[in-house]
Amino acid sequence: MRAEGKSIREIARLTGHSRNTVRRYLRGEFSPEKGTRKSRGSKLDPFKPFLQERLQEGIYNARCYSNFYKKRDTVGRTIPILKDYVKDFRPPKQVPAVLRYETKLGEYA
């Protein structure tokens, strides 16, 4: 667009970018390709086999696991990380059965 004689302000308006961004492109300081990020693992990754064993035993309380981390003095003691991981493995809550007790009008009184 610059070669066509358009100003930086006009290019910015047409492309929706700021004027500073257009200037960086024109100077060659800015590449249009996005970089790829490395995926990093969770703090729980080294302990997932241990957690899986405990989940198979039926222990779904995240507080029990946080005590284990405190004893080992390791990174990843935070409860929210543990809760999010354990939540997927918990069995659904069962609604208690309710037996309705109905009487005729005035009979119970």
mmCIF file with all atom_site columns, C-alpha atoms in Angstrom:
data_model
loop_
_atom_site.group_PDB
_atom_site.id
_atom_site.type_symbol
_atom_site.label_atom_id
_atom_site.label_alt_id
_atom_site.label_comp_id
_atom_site.label_asym_id
_atom_site.label_entity_id
_atom_site.label_seq_id
_atom_site.pdbx_PDB_ins_code
_atom_site.Cartn_x
_atom_site.Cartn_y
_atom_site.Cartn_z
_atom_site.occupancy
_atom_site.B_iso_or_equiv
_atom_site.pdbx_formal_charge
_atom_site.auth_seq_id
_atom_site.auth_comp_id
_atom_site.auth_asym_id
_atom_site.auth_atom_id
_atom_site.pdbx_PDB_model_num
ATOM 1   C CA . MET A 1 1   ? 0.000   0.000   0.000  1.00 0.00 ? 1   MET A CA 1
ATOM 2   C CA . ARG A 1 2   ? 2.922   2.286   0.728  1.00 0.00 ? 2   ARG A CA 1
ATOM 3   C CA . ALA A 1 3   ? 4.275   1.609   -2.766 1.00 0.00 ? 3   ALA A CA 1
ATOM 4   C CA . GLU A 1 4   ? 0.910   2.718   -4.132 1.00 0.00 ? 4   GLU A CA 1
ATOM 5   C CA . GLY A 1 5   ? 1.455   6.092   -2.443 1.00 0.00 ? 5   GLY A CA 1
ATOM 6   C CA . LYS A 1 6   ? -0.848  5.732   0.538  1.00 0.00 ? 6   LYS A CA 1
ATOM 7   C CA . SER A 1 7   ? 0.104   7.433   3.778  1.00 0.00 ? 7   SER A CA 1
ATOM 8   C CA . ILE A 1 8   ? 0.774   5.628   7.035  1.00 0.00 ? 8   ILE A CA 1
ATOM 9   C CA . ARG A 1 9   ? -2.384  7.075   8.516  1.00 0.00 ? 9   ARG A CA 1
ATOM 10  C CA . GLU A 1 10  ? -4.482  5.833   5.605  1.00 0.00 ? 10  GLU A CA 1
ATOM 11  C CA . ILE A 1 11  ? -2.914  2.361   5.743  1.00 0.00 ? 11  ILE A CA 1
ATOM 12  C CA . ALA A 1 12  ? -3.628  2.206   9.485  1.00 0.00 ? 12  ALA A CA 1
ATOM 13  C CA . ARG A 1 13  ? -7.256  3.177   8.917  1.00 0.00 ? 13  ARG A CA 1
ATOM 14  C CA . LEU A 1 14  ? -7.735  0.597   6.147  1.00 0.00 ? 14  LEU A CA 1
ATOM 15  C CA . THR A 1 15  ? -6.045  -2.290  7.945  1.00 0.00 ? 15  THR A CA 1
ATOM 16  C CA . GLY A 1 16  ? -7.316  -1.547  11.438 1.00 0.00 ? 16  GLY A CA 1
ATOM 17  C CA . HIS A 1 17  ? -3.812  -1.472  12.928 1.00 0.00 ? 17  HIS A CA 1
ATOM 18  C CA . SER A 1 18  ? -2.256  1.422   14.800 1.00 0.00 ? 18  SER A CA 1
ATOM 19  C CA . ARG A 1 19  ? 0.102   3.790   13.032 1.00 0.00 ? 19  ARG A CA 1
ATOM 20  C CA . ASN A 1 20  ? 3.034   2.555   15.112 1.00 0.00 ? 20  ASN A CA 1
ATOM 21  C CA . THR A 1 21  ? 2.345   -1.026  14.014 1.00 0.00 ? 21  THR A CA 1
ATOM 22  C CA . VAL A 1 22  ? 2.239   0.059   10.368 1.00 0.00 ? 22  VAL A CA 1
ATOM 23  C CA . ARG A 1 23  ? 5.556   1.870   10.816 1.00 0.00 ? 23  ARG A CA 1
ATOM 24  C CA . ARG A 1 24  ? 7.132   -1.272  12.319 1.00 0.00 ? 24  ARG A CA 1
ATOM 25  C CA . TYR A 1 25  ? 5.952   -3.326  9.349  1.00 0.00 ? 25  TYR A CA 1
ATOM 26  C CA . LEU A 1 26  ? 7.384   -0.795  6.926  1.00 0.00 ? 26  LEU A CA 1
ATOM 27  C CA . ARG A 1 27  ? 10.738  -0.757  8.720  1.00 0.00 ? 27  ARG A CA 1
ATOM 28  C CA . GLY A 1 28  ? 10.794  -4.560  8.740  1.00 0.00 ? 28  GLY A CA 1
ATOM 29  C CA . GLU A 1 29  ? 10.943  -4.812  12.540 1.00 0.00 ? 29  GLU A CA 1
ATOM 30  C CA . PHE A 1 30  ? 7.751   -6.788  12.810 1.00 0.00 ? 30  PHE A CA 1
ATOM 31  C CA . SER A 1 31  ? 7.110   -10.237 11.344 1.00 0.00 ? 31  SER A CA 1
ATOM 32  C CA . PRO A 1 32  ? 3.527   -11.215 10.531 1.00 0.00 ? 32  PRO A CA 1
ATOM 33  C CA . GLU A 1 33  ? 3.988   -14.879 11.542 1.00 0.00 ? 33  GLU A CA 1
ATOM 34  C CA . LYS A 1 34  ? 2.976   -15.836 15.030 1.00 0.00 ? 34  LYS A CA 1
ATOM 35  C CA . GLY A 1 35  ? 5.476   -17.742 17.103 1.00 0.00 ? 35  GLY A CA 1
ATOM 36  C CA . THR A 1 36  ? 4.566   -21.078 18.605 1.00 0.00 ? 36  THR A CA 1
ATOM 37  C CA . ARG A 1 37  ? 4.674   -21.567 22.328 1.00 0.00 ? 37  ARG A CA 1
ATOM 38  C CA . LYS A 1 38  ? 6.087   -24.568 24.053 1.00 0.00 ? 38  LYS A CA 1
ATOM 39  C CA . SER A 1 39  ? 3.463   -26.415 26.013 1.00 0.00 ? 39  SER A CA 1
ATOM 40  C CA . ARG A 1 40  ? 4.441   -26.690 29.606 1.00 0.00 ? 40  ARG A CA 1
ATOM 41  C CA . GLY A 1 41  ? 3.224   -29.380 31.906 1.00 0.00 ? 41  GLY A CA 1
ATOM 42  C CA . SER A 1 42  ? 1.286   -29.108 35.087 1.00 0.00 ? 42  SER A CA 1
ATOM 43  C CA . LYS A 1 43  ? 2.857   -29.004 38.537 1.00 0.00 ? 43  LYS A CA 1
ATOM 44  C CA . LEU A 1 44  ? 0.953   -32.197 39.213 1.00 0.00 ? 44  LEU A CA 1
ATOM 45  C CA . ASP A 1 45  ? 2.512   -34.200 36.362 1.00 0.00 ? 45  ASP A CA 1
ATOM 46  C CA . PRO A 1 46  ? 5.158   -35.935 38.525 1.00 0.00 ? 46  PRO A CA 1
ATOM 47  C CA . PHE A 1 47  ? 2.487   -36.925 41.063 1.00 0.00 ? 47  PHE A CA 1
ATOM 48  C CA . LYS A 1 48  ? -0.298  -38.059 38.748 1.00 0.00 ? 48  LYS A CA 1
ATOM 49  C CA . PRO A 1 49  ? 0.508   -41.780 39.087 1.00 0.00 ? 49  PRO A CA 1
ATOM 50  C CA . PHE A 1 50  ? 0.281   -41.444 42.874 1.00 0.00 ? 50  PHE A CA 1
ATOM 51  C CA . LEU A 1 51  ? -2.972  -39.505 42.587 1.00 0.00 ? 51  LEU A CA 1
ATOM 52  C CA . GLN A 1 52  ? -4.431  -42.118 40.243 1.00 0.00 ? 52  GLN A CA 1
ATOM 53  C CA . GLU A 1 53  ? -3.651  -44.863 42.774 1.00 0.00 ? 53  GLU A CA 1
ATOM 54  C CA . ARG A 1 54  ? -5.403  -42.934 45.542 1.00 0.00 ? 54  ARG A CA 1
ATOM 55  C CA . LEU A 1 55  ? -8.376  -42.167 43.309 1.00 0.00 ? 55  LEU A CA 1
ATOM 56  C CA . GLN A 1 56  ? -8.723  -45.883 42.576 1.00 0.00 ? 56  GLN A CA 1
ATOM 57  C CA . GLU A 1 57  ? -8.898  -46.429 46.350 1.00 0.00 ? 57  GLU A CA 1
ATOM 58  C CA . GLY A 1 58  ? -11.812 -43.986 46.483 1.00 0.00 ? 58  GLY A CA 1
ATOM 59  C CA . ILE A 1 59  ? -10.123 -40.980 48.087 1.00 0.00 ? 59  ILE A CA 1
ATOM 60  C CA . TYR A 1 60  ? -11.603 -37.917 46.384 1.00 0.00 ? 60  TYR A CA 1
ATOM 61  C CA . ASN A 1 61  ? -10.813 -35.271 49.014 1.00 0.00 ? 61  ASN A CA 1
ATOM 62  C CA . ALA A 1 62  ? -8.273  -32.728 47.753 1.00 0.00 ? 62  ALA A CA 1
ATOM 63  C CA . ARG A 1 63  ? -7.274  -31.800 51.327 1.00 0.00 ? 63  ARG A CA 1
ATOM 64  C CA . CYS A 1 64  ? -5.841  -35.279 51.876 1.00 0.00 ? 64  CYS A CA 1
ATOM 65  C CA . TYR A 1 65  ? -3.603  -34.826 48.869 1.00 0.00 ? 65  TYR A CA 1
ATOM 66  C CA . SER A 1 66  ? -2.488  -31.352 49.939 1.00 0.00 ? 66  SER A CA 1
ATOM 67  C CA . ASN A 1 67  ? -1.258  -32.830 53.243 1.00 0.00 ? 67  ASN A CA 1
ATOM 68  C CA . PHE A 1 68  ? 0.813   -35.312 51.225 1.00 0.00 ? 68  PHE A CA 1
ATOM 69  C CA . TYR A 1 69  ? 2.423   -32.438 49.309 1.00 0.00 ? 69  TYR A CA 1
ATOM 70  C CA . LYS A 1 70  ? 3.193   -30.555 52.505 1.00 0.00 ? 70  LYS A CA 1
ATOM 71  C CA . LYS A 1 71  ? 4.994   -33.595 53.920 1.00 0.00 ? 71  LYS A CA 1
ATOM 72  C CA . ARG A 1 72  ? 7.121   -33.888 50.780 1.00 0.00 ? 72  ARG A CA 1
ATOM 73  C CA . ASP A 1 73  ? 7.720   -30.108 50.730 1.00 0.00 ? 73  ASP A CA 1
ATOM 74  C CA . THR A 1 74  ? 7.175   -30.039 46.983 1.00 0.00 ? 74  THR A CA 1
ATOM 75  C CA . VAL A 1 75  ? 5.852   -27.489 44.557 1.00 0.00 ? 75  VAL A CA 1
ATOM 76  C CA . GLY A 1 76  ? 2.165   -27.666 43.749 1.00 0.00 ? 76  GLY A CA 1
ATOM 77  C CA . ARG A 1 77  ? 0.623   -27.589 47.189 1.00 0.00 ? 77  ARG A CA 1
ATOM 78  C CA . THR A 1 78  ? -2.204  -25.365 46.109 1.00 0.00 ? 78  THR A CA 1
ATOM 79  C CA . ILE A 1 79  ? -5.678  -26.701 46.684 1.00 0.00 ? 79  ILE A CA 1
ATOM 80  C CA . PRO A 1 80  ? -7.316  -25.319 43.491 1.00 0.00 ? 80  PRO A CA 1
ATOM 81  C CA . ILE A 1 81  ? -5.001  -27.301 41.209 1.00 0.00 ? 81  ILE A CA 1
ATOM 82  C CA . LEU A 1 82  ? -5.759  -30.469 43.140 1.00 0.00 ? 82  LEU A CA 1
ATOM 83  C CA . LYS A 1 83  ? -9.496  -29.765 43.241 1.00 0.00 ? 83  LYS A CA 1
ATOM 84  C CA . ASP A 1 84  ? -9.640  -29.217 39.491 1.00 0.00 ? 84  ASP A CA 1
ATOM 85  C CA . TYR A 1 85  ? -7.807  -32.463 38.844 1.00 0.00 ? 85  TYR A CA 1
ATOM 86  C CA . VAL A 1 86  ? -9.806  -34.588 41.320 1.00 0.00 ? 86  VAL A CA 1
ATOM 87  C CA . LYS A 1 87  ? -13.177 -33.120 40.292 1.00 0.00 ? 87  LYS A CA 1
ATOM 88  C CA . ASP A 1 88  ? -13.159 -34.992 36.975 1.00 0.00 ? 88  ASP A CA 1
ATOM 89  C CA . PHE A 1 89  ? -12.809 -38.353 38.724 1.00 0.00 ? 89  PHE A CA 1
ATOM 90  C CA . ARG A 1 90  ? -15.422 -37.914 41.471 1.00 0.00 ? 90  ARG A CA 1
ATOM 91  C CA . PRO A 1 91  ? -18.547 -40.009 41.129 1.00 0.00 ? 91  PRO A CA 1
ATOM 92  C CA . PRO A 1 92  ? -21.738 -37.981 40.659 1.00 0.00 ? 92  PRO A CA 1
ATOM 93  C CA . LYS A 1 93  ? -23.646 -37.121 43.805 1.00 0.00 ? 93  LYS A CA 1
ATOM 94  C CA . GLN A 1 94  ? -26.661 -39.283 44.380 1.00 0.00 ? 94  GLN A CA 1
ATOM 95  C CA . VAL A 1 95  ? -29.883 -37.534 45.300 1.00 0.00 ? 95  VAL A CA 1
ATOM 96  C CA . PRO A 1 96  ? -31.388 -39.135 48.414 1.00 0.00 ? 96  PRO A CA 1
ATOM 97  C CA . ALA A 1 97  ? -34.707 -40.841 47.827 1.00 0.00 ? 97  ALA A CA 1
ATOM 98  C CA . VAL A 1 98  ? -37.644 -39.032 49.377 1.00 0.00 ? 98  VAL A CA 1
ATOM 99  C CA . LEU A 1 99  ? -40.752 -40.846 50.538 1.00 0.00 ? 99  LEU A CA 1
ATOM 100 C CA . ARG A 1 100 ? -43.685 -38.485 50.471 1.00 0.00 ? 100 ARG A CA 1
ATOM 101 C CA . TYR A 1 101 ? -46.019 -38.658 53.427 1.00 0.00 ? 101 TYR A CA 1
ATOM 102 C CA . GLU A 1 102 ? -49.482 -37.533 52.446 1.00 0.00 ? 102 GLU A CA 1
ATOM 103 C CA . THR A 1 103 ? -52.664 -37.596 54.467 1.00 0.00 ? 103 THR A CA 1
ATOM 104 C CA . LYS A 1 104 ? -56.211 -36.477 53.915 1.00 0.00 ? 104 LYS A CA 1
ATOM 105 C CA . LEU A 1 105 ? -57.044 -32.903 54.808 1.00 0.00 ? 105 LEU A CA 1
ATOM 106 C CA . GLY A 1 106 ? -57.325 -32.452 58.565 1.00 0.00 ? 106 GLY A CA 1
ATOM 107 C CA . GLU A 1 107 ? -56.311 -36.053 59.366 1.00 0.00 ? 107 GLU A CA 1
ATOM 108 C CA . TYR A 1 108 ? -52.763 -35.215 60.466 1.00 0.00 ? 108 TYR A CA 1
ATOM 109 C CA . ALA A 1 109 ? -53.962 -32.384 62.732 1.00 0.00 ? 109 ALA A CA 1
#
